[in-house]
Coordinates of C-alpha atoms in Angstrom, one line a residue:
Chain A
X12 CA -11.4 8.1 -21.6
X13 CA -10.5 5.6 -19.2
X14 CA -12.5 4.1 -16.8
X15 CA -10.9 3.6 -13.5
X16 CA -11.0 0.6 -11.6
X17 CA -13.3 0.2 -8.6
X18 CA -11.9 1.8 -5.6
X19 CA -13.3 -0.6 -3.1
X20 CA -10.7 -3.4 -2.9
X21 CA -12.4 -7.1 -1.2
X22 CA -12.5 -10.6 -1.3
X23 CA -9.7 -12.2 -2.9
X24 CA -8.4 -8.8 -4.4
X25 CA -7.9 -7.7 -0.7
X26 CA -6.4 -11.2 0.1
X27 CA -4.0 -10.7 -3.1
X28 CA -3.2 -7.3 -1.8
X29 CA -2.6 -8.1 2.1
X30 CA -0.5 -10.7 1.1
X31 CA 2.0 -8.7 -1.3
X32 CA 2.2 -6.5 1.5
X33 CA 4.0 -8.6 3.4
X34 CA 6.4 -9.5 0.8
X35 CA 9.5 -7.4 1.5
X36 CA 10.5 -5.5 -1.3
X37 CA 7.2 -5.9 -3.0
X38 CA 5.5 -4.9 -0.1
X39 CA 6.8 -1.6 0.0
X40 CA 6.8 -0.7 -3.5
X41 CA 3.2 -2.0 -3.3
X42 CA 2.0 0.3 -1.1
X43 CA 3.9 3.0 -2.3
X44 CA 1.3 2.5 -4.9
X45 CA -1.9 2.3 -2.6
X46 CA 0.0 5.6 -1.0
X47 CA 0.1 7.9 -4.3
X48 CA -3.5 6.5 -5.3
X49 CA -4.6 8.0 -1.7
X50 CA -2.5 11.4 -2.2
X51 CA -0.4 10.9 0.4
X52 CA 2.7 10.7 -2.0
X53 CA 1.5 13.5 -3.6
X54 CA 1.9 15.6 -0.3
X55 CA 5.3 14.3 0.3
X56 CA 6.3 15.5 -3.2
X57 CA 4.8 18.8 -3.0
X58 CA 6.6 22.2 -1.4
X59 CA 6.4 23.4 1.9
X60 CA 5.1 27.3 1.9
X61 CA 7.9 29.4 3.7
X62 CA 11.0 29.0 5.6
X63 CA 10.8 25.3 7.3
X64 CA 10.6 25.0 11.1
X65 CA 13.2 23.3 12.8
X66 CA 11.6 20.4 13.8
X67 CA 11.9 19.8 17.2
X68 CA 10.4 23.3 18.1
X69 CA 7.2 22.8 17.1
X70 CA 4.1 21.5 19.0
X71 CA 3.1 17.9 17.7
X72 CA -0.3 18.0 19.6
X73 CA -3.4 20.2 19.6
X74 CA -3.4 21.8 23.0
X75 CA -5.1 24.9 22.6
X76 CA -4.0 28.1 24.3
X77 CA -3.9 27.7 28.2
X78 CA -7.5 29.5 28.6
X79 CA -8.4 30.8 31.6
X80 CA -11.7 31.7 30.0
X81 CA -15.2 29.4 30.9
X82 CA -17.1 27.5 28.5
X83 CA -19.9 30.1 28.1
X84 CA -22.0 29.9 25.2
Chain B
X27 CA -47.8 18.0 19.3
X28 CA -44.4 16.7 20.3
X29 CA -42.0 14.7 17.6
X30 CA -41.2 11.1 18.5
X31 CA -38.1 11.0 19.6
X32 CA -35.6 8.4 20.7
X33 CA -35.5 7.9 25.0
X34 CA -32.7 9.6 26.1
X35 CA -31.1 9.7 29.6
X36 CA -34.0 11.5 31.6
X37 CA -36.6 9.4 30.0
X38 CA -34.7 6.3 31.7
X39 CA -34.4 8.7 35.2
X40 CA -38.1 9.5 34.5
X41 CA -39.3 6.1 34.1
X42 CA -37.6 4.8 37.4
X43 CA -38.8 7.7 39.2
X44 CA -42.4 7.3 38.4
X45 CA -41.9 3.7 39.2
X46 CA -42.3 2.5 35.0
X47 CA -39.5 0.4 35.9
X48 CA -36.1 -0.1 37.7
X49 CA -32.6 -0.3 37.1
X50 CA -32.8 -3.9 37.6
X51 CA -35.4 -4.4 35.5
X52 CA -33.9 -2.1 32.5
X53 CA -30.8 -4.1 33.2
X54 CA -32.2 -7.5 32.7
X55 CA -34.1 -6.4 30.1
X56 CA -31.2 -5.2 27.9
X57 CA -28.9 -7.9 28.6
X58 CA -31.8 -9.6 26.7
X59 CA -32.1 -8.3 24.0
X60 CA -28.6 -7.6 23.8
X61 CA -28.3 -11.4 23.5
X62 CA -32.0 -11.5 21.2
X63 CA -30.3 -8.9 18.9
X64 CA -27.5 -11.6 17.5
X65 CA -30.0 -14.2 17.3
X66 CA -31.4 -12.1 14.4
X67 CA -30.8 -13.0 10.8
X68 CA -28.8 -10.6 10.3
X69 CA -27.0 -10.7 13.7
X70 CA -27.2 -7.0 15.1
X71 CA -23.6 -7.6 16.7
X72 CA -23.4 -4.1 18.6
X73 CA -21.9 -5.7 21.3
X74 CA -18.5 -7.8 21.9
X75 CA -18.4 -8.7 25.5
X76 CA -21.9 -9.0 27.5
X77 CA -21.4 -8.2 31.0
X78 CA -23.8 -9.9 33.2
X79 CA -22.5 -8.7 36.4
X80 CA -24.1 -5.4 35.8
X81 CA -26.9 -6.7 37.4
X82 CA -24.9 -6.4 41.1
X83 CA -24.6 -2.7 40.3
X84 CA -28.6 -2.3 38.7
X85 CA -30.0 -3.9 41.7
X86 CA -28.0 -1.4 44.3
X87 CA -29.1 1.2 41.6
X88 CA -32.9 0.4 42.3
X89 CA -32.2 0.3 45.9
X90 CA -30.8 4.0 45.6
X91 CA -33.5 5.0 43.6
X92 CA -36.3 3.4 45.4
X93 CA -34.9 5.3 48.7
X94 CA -34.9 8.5 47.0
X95 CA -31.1 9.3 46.8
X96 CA -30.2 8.6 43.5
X97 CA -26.7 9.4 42.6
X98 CA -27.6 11.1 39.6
X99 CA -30.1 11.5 36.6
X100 CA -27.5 8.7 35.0
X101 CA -27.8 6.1 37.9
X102 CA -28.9 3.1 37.0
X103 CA -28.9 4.0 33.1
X104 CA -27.5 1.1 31.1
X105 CA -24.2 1.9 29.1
X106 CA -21.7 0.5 26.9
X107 CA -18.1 1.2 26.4
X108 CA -16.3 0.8 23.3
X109 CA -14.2 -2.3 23.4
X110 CA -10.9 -0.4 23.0
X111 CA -11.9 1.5 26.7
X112 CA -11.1 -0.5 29.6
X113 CA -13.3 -1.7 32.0
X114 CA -11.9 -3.3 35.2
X115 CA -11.7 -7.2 34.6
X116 CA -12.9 -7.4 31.5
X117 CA -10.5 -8.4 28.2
X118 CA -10.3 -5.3 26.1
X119 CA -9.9 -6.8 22.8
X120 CA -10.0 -4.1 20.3
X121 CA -12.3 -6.0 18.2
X122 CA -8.9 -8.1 17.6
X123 CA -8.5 -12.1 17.7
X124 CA -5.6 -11.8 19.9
X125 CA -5.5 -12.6 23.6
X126 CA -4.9 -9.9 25.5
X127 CA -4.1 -8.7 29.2
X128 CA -7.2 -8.3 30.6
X129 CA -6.8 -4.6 32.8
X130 CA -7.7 -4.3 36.7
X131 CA -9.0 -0.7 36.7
X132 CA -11.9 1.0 34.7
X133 CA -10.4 3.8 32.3
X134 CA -10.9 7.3 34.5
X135 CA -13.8 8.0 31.5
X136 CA -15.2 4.9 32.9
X137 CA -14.7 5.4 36.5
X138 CA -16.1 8.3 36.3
X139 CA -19.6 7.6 34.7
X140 CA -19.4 4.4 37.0
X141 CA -19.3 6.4 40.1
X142 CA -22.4 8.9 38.5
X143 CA -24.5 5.4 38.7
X144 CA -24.4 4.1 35.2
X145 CA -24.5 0.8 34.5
X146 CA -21.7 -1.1 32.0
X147 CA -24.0 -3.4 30.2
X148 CA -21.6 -4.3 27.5
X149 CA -18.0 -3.9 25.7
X150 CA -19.2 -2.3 22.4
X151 CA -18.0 -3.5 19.1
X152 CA -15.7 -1.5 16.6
X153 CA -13.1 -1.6 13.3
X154 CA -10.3 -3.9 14.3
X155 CA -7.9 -1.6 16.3
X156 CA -10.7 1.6 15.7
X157 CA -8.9 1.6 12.2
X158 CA -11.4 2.0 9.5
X159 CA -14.5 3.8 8.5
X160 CA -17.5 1.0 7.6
X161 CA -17.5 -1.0 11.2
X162 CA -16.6 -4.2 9.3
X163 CA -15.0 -6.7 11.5
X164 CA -14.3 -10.2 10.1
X165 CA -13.6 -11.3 13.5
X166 CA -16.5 -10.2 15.9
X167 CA -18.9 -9.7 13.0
X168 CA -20.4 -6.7 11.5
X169 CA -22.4 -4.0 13.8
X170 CA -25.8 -3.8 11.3
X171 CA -27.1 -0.2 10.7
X172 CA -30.4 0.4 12.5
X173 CA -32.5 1.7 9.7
X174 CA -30.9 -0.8 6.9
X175 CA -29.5 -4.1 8.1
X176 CA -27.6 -4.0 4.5
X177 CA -25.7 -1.1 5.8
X178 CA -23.4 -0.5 8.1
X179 CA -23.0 2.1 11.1
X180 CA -19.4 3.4 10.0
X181 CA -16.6 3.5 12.7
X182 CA -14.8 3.2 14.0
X183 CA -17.5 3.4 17.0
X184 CA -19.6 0.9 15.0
X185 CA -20.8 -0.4 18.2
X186 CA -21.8 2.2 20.1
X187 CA -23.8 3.5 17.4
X188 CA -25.9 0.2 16.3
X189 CA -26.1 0.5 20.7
X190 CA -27.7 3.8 20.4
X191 CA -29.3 4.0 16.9
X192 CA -31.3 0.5 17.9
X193 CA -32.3 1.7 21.3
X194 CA -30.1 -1.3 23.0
X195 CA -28.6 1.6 25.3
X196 CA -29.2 5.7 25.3
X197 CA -25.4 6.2 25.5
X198 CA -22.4 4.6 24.8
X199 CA -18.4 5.6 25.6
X200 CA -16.6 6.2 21.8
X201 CA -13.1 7.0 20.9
X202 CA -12.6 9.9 17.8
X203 CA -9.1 9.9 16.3
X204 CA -10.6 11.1 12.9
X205 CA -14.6 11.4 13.5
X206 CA -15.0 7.6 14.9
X207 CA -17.6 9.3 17.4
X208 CA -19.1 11.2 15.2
X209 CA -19.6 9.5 11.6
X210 CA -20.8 6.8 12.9
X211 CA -23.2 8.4 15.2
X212 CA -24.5 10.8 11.9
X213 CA -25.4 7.1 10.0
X214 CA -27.5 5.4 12.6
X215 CA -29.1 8.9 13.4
X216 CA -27.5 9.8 17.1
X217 CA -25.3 12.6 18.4
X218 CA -21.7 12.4 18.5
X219 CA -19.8 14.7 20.6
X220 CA -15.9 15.0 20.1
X221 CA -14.9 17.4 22.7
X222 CA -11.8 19.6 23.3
X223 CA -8.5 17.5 22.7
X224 CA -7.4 17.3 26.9
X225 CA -11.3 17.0 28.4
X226 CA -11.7 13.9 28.5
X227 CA -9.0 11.8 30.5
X228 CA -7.5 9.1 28.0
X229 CA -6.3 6.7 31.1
X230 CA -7.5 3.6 30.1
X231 CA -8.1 4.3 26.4
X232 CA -6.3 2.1 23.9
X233 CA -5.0 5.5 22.1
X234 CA -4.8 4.8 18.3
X235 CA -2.9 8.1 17.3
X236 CA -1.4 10.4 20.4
X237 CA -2.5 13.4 19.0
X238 CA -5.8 13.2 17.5
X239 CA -7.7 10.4 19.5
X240 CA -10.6 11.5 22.0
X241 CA -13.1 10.1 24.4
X242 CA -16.5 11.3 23.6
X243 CA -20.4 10.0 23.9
X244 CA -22.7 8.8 21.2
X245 CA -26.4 9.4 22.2
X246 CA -30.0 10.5 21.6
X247 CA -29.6 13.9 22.2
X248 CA -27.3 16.9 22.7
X249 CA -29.2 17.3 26.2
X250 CA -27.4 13.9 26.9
X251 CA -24.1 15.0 25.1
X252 CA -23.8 17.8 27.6
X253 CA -24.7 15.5 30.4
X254 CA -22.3 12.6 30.0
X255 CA -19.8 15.0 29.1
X256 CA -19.5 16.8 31.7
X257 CA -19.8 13.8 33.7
X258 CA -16.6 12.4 32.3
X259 CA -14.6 15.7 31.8
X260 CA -11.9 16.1 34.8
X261 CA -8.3 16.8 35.0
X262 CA -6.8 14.0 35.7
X263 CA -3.0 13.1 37.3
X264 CA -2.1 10.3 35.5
X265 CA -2.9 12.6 31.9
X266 CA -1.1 15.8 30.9
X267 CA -2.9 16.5 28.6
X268 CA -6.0 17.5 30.3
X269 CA -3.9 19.7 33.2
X270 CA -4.9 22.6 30.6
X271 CA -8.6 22.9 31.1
X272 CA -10.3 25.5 32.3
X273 CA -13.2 24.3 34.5
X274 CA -16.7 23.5 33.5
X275 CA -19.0 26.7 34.4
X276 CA -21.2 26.0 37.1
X277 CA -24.3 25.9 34.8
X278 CA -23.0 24.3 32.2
X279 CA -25.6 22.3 31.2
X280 CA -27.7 25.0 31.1
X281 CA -25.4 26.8 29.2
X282 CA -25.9 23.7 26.6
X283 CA -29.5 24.0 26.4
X284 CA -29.7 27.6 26.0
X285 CA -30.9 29.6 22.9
X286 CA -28.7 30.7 20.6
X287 CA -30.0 33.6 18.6
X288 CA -27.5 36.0 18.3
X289 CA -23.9 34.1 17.3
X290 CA -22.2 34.4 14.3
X291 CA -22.0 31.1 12.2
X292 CA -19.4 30.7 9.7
X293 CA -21.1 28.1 7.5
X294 CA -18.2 26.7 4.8
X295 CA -20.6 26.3 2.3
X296 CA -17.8 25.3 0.3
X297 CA -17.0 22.2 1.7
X298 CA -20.8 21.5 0.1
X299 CA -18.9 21.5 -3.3
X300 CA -16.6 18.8 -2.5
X301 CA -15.6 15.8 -4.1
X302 CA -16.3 14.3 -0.3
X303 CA -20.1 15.7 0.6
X304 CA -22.9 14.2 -1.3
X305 CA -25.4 16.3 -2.9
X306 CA -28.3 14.9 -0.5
X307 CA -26.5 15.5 2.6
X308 CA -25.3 19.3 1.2
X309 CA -28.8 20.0 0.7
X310 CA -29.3 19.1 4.5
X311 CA -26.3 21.0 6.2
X312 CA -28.0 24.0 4.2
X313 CA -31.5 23.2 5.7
X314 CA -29.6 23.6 8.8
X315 CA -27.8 26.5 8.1
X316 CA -31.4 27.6 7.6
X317 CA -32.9 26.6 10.6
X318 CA -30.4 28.5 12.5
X319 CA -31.0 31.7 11.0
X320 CA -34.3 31.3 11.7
X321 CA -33.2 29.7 15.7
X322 CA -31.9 34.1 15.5
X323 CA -28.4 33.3 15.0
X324 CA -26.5 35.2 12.0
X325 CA -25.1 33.4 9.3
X326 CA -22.0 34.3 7.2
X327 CA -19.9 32.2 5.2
X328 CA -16.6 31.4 6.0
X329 CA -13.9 29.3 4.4
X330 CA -12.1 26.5 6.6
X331 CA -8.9 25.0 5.2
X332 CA -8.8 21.5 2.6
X333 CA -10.5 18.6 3.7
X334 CA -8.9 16.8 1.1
X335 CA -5.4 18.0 3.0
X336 CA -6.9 17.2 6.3
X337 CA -7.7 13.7 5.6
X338 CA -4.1 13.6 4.3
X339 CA -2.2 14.6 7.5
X340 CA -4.8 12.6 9.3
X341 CA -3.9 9.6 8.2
X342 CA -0.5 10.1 7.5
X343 CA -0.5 10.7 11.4
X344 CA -2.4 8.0 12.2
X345 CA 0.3 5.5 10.1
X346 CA 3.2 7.4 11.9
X347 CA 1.7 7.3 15.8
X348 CA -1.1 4.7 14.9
X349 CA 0.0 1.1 16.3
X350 CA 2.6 1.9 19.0
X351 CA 1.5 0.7 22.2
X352 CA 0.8 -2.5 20.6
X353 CA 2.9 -3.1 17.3
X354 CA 5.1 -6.1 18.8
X355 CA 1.4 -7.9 19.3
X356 CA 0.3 -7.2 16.0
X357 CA 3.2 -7.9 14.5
X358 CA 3.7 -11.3 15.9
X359 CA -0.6 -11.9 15.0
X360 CA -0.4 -10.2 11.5
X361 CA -1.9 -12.9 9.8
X362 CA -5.4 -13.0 12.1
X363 CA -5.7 -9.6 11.8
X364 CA -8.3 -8.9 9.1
X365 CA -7.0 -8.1 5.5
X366 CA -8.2 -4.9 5.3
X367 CA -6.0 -3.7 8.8
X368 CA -3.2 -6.1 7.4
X369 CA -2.6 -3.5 4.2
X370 CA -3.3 -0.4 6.3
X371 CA -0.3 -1.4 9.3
X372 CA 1.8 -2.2 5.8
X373 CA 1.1 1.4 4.7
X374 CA 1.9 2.6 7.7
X375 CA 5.2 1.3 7.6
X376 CA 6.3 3.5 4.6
X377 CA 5.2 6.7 6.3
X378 CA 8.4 7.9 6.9
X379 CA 10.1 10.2 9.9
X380 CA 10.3 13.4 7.4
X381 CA 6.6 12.8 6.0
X382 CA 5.3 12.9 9.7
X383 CA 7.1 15.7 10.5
X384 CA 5.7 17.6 7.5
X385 CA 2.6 16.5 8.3
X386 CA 2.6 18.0 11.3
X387 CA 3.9 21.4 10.4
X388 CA 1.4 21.2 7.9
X389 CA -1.2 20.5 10.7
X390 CA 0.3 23.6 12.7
X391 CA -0.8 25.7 9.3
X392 CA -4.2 24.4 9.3
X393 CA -4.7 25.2 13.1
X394 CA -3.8 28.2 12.3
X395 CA -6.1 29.0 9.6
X396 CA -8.9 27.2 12.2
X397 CA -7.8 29.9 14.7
X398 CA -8.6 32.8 12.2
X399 CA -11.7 31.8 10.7
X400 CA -12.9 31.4 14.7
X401 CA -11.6 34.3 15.2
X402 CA -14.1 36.2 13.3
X403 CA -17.3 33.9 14.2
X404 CA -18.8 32.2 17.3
X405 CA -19.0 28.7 15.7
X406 CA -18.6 26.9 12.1
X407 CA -21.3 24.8 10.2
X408 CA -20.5 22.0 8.1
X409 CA -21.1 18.9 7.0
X410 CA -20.7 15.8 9.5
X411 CA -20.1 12.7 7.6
X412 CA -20.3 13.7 3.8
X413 CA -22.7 10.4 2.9
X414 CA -25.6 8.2 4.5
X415 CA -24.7 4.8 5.5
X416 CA -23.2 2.4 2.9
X417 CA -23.6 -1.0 1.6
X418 CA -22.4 -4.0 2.9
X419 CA -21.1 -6.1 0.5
X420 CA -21.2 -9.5 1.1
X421 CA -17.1 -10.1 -0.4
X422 CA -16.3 -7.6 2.7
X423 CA -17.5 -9.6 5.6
X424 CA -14.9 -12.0 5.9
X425 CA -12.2 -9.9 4.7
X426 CA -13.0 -6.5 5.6
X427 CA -12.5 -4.1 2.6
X428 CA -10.6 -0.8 1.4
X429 CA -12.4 2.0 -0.1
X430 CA -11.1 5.2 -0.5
X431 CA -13.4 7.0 -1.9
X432 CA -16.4 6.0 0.8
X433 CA -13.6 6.3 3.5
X434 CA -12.7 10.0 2.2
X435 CA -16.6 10.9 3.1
X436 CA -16.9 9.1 5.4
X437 CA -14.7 11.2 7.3
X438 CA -13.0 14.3 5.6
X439 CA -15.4 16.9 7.1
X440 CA -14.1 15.2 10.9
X441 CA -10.8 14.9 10.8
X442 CA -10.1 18.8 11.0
X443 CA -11.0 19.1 14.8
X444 CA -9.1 16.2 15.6
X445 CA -6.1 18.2 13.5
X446 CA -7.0 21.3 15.9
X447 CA -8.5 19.6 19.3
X448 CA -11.7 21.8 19.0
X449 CA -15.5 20.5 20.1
X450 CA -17.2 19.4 17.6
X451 CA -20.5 17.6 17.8
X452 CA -22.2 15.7 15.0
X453 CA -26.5 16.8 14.9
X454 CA -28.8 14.8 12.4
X455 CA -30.3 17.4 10.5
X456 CA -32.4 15.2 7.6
X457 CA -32.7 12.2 6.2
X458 CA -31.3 10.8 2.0
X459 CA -33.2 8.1 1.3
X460 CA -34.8 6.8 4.2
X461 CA -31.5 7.1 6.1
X462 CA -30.1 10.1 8.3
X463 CA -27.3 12.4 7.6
X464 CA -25.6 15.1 9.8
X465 CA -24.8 18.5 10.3
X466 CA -21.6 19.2 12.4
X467 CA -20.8 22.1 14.4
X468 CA -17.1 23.2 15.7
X469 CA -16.5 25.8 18.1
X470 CA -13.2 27.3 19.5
X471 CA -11.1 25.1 22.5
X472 CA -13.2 25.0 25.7
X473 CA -16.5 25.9 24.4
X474 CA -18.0 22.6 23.9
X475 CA -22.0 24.4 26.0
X476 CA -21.9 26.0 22.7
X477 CA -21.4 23.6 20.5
X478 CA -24.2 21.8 22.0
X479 CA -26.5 24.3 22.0
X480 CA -26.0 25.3 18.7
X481 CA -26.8 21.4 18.5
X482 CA -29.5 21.9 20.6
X483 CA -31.1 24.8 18.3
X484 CA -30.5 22.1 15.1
X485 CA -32.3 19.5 17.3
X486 CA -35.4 21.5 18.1
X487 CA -35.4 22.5 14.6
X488 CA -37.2 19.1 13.6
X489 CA -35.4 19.2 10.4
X490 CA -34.8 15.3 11.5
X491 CA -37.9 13.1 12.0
X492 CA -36.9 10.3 13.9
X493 CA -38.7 7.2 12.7
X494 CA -38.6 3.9 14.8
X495 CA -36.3 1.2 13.4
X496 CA -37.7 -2.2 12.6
X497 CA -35.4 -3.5 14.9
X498 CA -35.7 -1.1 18.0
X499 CA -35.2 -2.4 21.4
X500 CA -35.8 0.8 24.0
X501 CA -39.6 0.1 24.7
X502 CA -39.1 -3.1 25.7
X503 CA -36.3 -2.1 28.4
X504 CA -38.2 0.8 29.6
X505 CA -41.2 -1.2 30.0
X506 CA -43.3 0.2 27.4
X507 CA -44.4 -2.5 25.0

């Protein structure tokens, strides 16, 4: 089997890295790359359970329910 | 026979009260060895910005106290404040080699533990922009762990805890957009307390991500947690977000302290499984589970939604909302920015409007699930940060560095209360190899007293034996040794 590389990415690998970033074009593909090696591509791929929202009606921040209740333990 | 223990808060009250020392004297004292800690080989580098003017505010502190009318058990208490959390007059340089506007009013966090009596010794150090999980910083060096100089504290509140774990100060002011407070304060051996999203004013508070950054305090204790807390928590005009809260209960810091036999724990004892939670620090969340059973609280297990997922939305989030106050800056300074926050603005880039809308629908599912799993229990037990410190390697320090897999455990078990907004503080509950590891607890919106005292009860436990570091500065301040 395989052996994958080391995840930690420093020195002059990172230096290679940061500075293909910037590269248009390259940079984007590139880190569509670093993207899918982190999941995050894998989560824009995969299906959405249910009937979507419409986006502007939902809540983008955590504010719980407007509690009346005390902090008691 | 008591455990040693770290000085907290009322051991600093304690000592000026009994006339040990003063807030002038503590003061002096830890601008020393603030300055004493970066002549070490390793530098310690917990702190940024040294602010000598504290001593204006320690000596009228010692005049208070010496007349009887302290302000409060944290007058004259030496602090330090994250160096993404303004303080009036001082550059706020988010651990960034940029010049910046320098702001003219203390962030209302600040204000507020200003007004209690505490003293700002310092702007703390952190991850360039609070955007990473190790505390590197090729720019204002690298915050060294407590127990390990060859480690670091984590972050993005690297600072704050080298601050606390090395006894420079007993609290510090963090910032949590994805556990910042409390991963770092579970590898230097403090507590981290996140509380609920709207608590905490964020006026003032360079906010990485809109909807998942917090204000919250590393310290020594869950005592102190509860204290500086509620010292900070207030609605506050110029904030929305914290319009919402209920108020504090007049005892709340009883409230915090108190027993708590009799609540139901959902421990996810399945997050132990994961890819992201070392064996070592499984084997202490379970210890803890343990010593809350025997603390008279009942245990059942409970299943909270994919960390793995969490840490997805997370950062996807924090790509989409991350750098928006300042992104013209930063762009215009991309190439001083270290390498490491260089690659993570250029991922951000290719998060796109549809994947941050997913994400947050996604989010609203995972609240959801939060909501029924509290629903059936007073409080969840999990892991805090799923490793001990790591390495520093010495390719890192001038470049910073990207690792996924130590960033996913570092910081997978946190993210989902930043997701929801609910308290969650982080409790050291043993020790992997010399270095301490953390259980975290998460309770429902608003009830961060029991959070803490579920803390509290993990605390008393002794499951963590608190050993002195070999570089440990809080005698000297108090006037011990």
């Amino acid at each position: 089997m395989r052996q994958r590389p080391s995840p930690r990415i420093a020195g002059r690998r990172l230096q290679v890295l940061a500075r293909l970033c910037r590269s248009p074009g390259v940079g984007r593909r590139l880190s569509e790359l670093v993207l899918r090696e982190m999941g995050l591509l894998a989560f824009r791929d995969a299906p959405e359970p249910g009937p979507l929202k419409a986006a502007i009606k939902f809540r983008v921040k955590p504010r719980p329910p407007s509690a009346t209740e005390t902090a008691d333990v | 026979m008591s455990e040693p223990r770290p000085p907290g808060i009322a051991d600093y009250a304690r000592a000026y009260r009994e006339g040990q020392t003063s807030p002038a004297a503590a003061a002096e004292a830890c601008l020393a060895a603030i300055r004493a800690s970066d002549q070490d080989d390793p530098p310690l580098r917990a702190v940024i910005t040294i602010l000598d003017d504290a001593m204006t505010a320690a000596e009228a502190a010692s005049e208070r106290i010496a007349a009887g009318t302290p302000r409060s058990l944290l007058d004259g208490v030496p602090i330090v404040v994250k160096d993404n959390v303004d303080v009036a007059g001082v550059p706020t340089t988010h651990g960034l080699p940029i010049e910046l506007p320098v702001p003219e009013a203390d962030a209302r966090a600040v204000a507020r533990l200003r007004e209690a009596g505490a003293i700002i010794v310092g702007k703390a150090n952190l991850h360039q922009l609070g955007a990473g999980t190790t505390g590197i910083n090729p720019h204002t060096g690298t915050p060294r762990n407590p127990f390990d100089p060859q480690r670091w504290c984590g972050g993005s509140s690297s600072g704050c805890a080298c601050a606390v774990g090395s006894g420079l100060v007993p609290m510090a002011v963090g910032t949590d957009a994805g556990g910042s407070v409390r991963a770092p304060a579970a590898f230097v051996g403090a507590v981290g307390f996140k509380p609920t999203f709207g608590r905490i004013s964020r006026t003032g508070m360079a906010v990485l991500c809109d909807t998942l950054d917090h204000i919250g305090p590393l310290v020594t204790t869950c005592a102190d947690a509860a204290l500086t807390f509620a010292t900070m928590a207030a609605i506050d005009s110029d904030d929305d977000e914290t319009w919402d809260q209920p108020p504090l209960p007049a005892d709340f810091l009883a409230a915090a302290a108190r027993s708590p036999a009799g609540l139901r724990i959902g421990f996810a004892r399945h997050t132990l499984e994961s890819r992201v939670v070392e064996p070592e620090v499984a084997k202490a969340v379970t210890d803890a589970a343990s010593a809350l059973a025997e603390a008279g609280c009942q245990i059942v297990d409970v299943t909270v939604p994919d960390l793995d997922e969490a840490r997805i939305l997370g950062l996807i989030l924090l790509g989409a909302e991350g750098p928006s106050g300042v992104e013209p800056v930063l762009k215009a300074n991309i190439g001083k920015l270290a390498l490491d926050l260089q690659v993570l603005l250029a991922l951000g880039d290719t998060v796109t409007a549809r994947d941050y809308l997913k994400a947050q629908r996604a989010r609203g599912r995972q609240c959801d699930a939060w909501r029924e799993v509290l629903s059936g229990v007073d409080a969840v037990l999990m892991p805090s940060a799923g490793m001990p410190a790591g390495k520093i390697f010495a390719d890192a320090l001038t470049t910073g560095e990207i690792d996924e897999v130590s960033s996913a455990k570092a910081i997978s078990c946190t993210f989902p209360a930043n997701l929801t907004g609910y308290p969650a503080v982080s409790v050291p509950c043993g020790r992997v190899s010399g270095l301490p590891v953390a259980a975290q607890i998460v309770a429902p919106p608003w009830h961060e007293a029991r959070a803490l005292a579920l803390g509290a009860a993990i605390e008393r436990s002794g499951l963590y034996r608190w050993q002195r570091p070999a570089r440990y500065f809080a005698d000297r301040i108090l006037g011990r040794g």
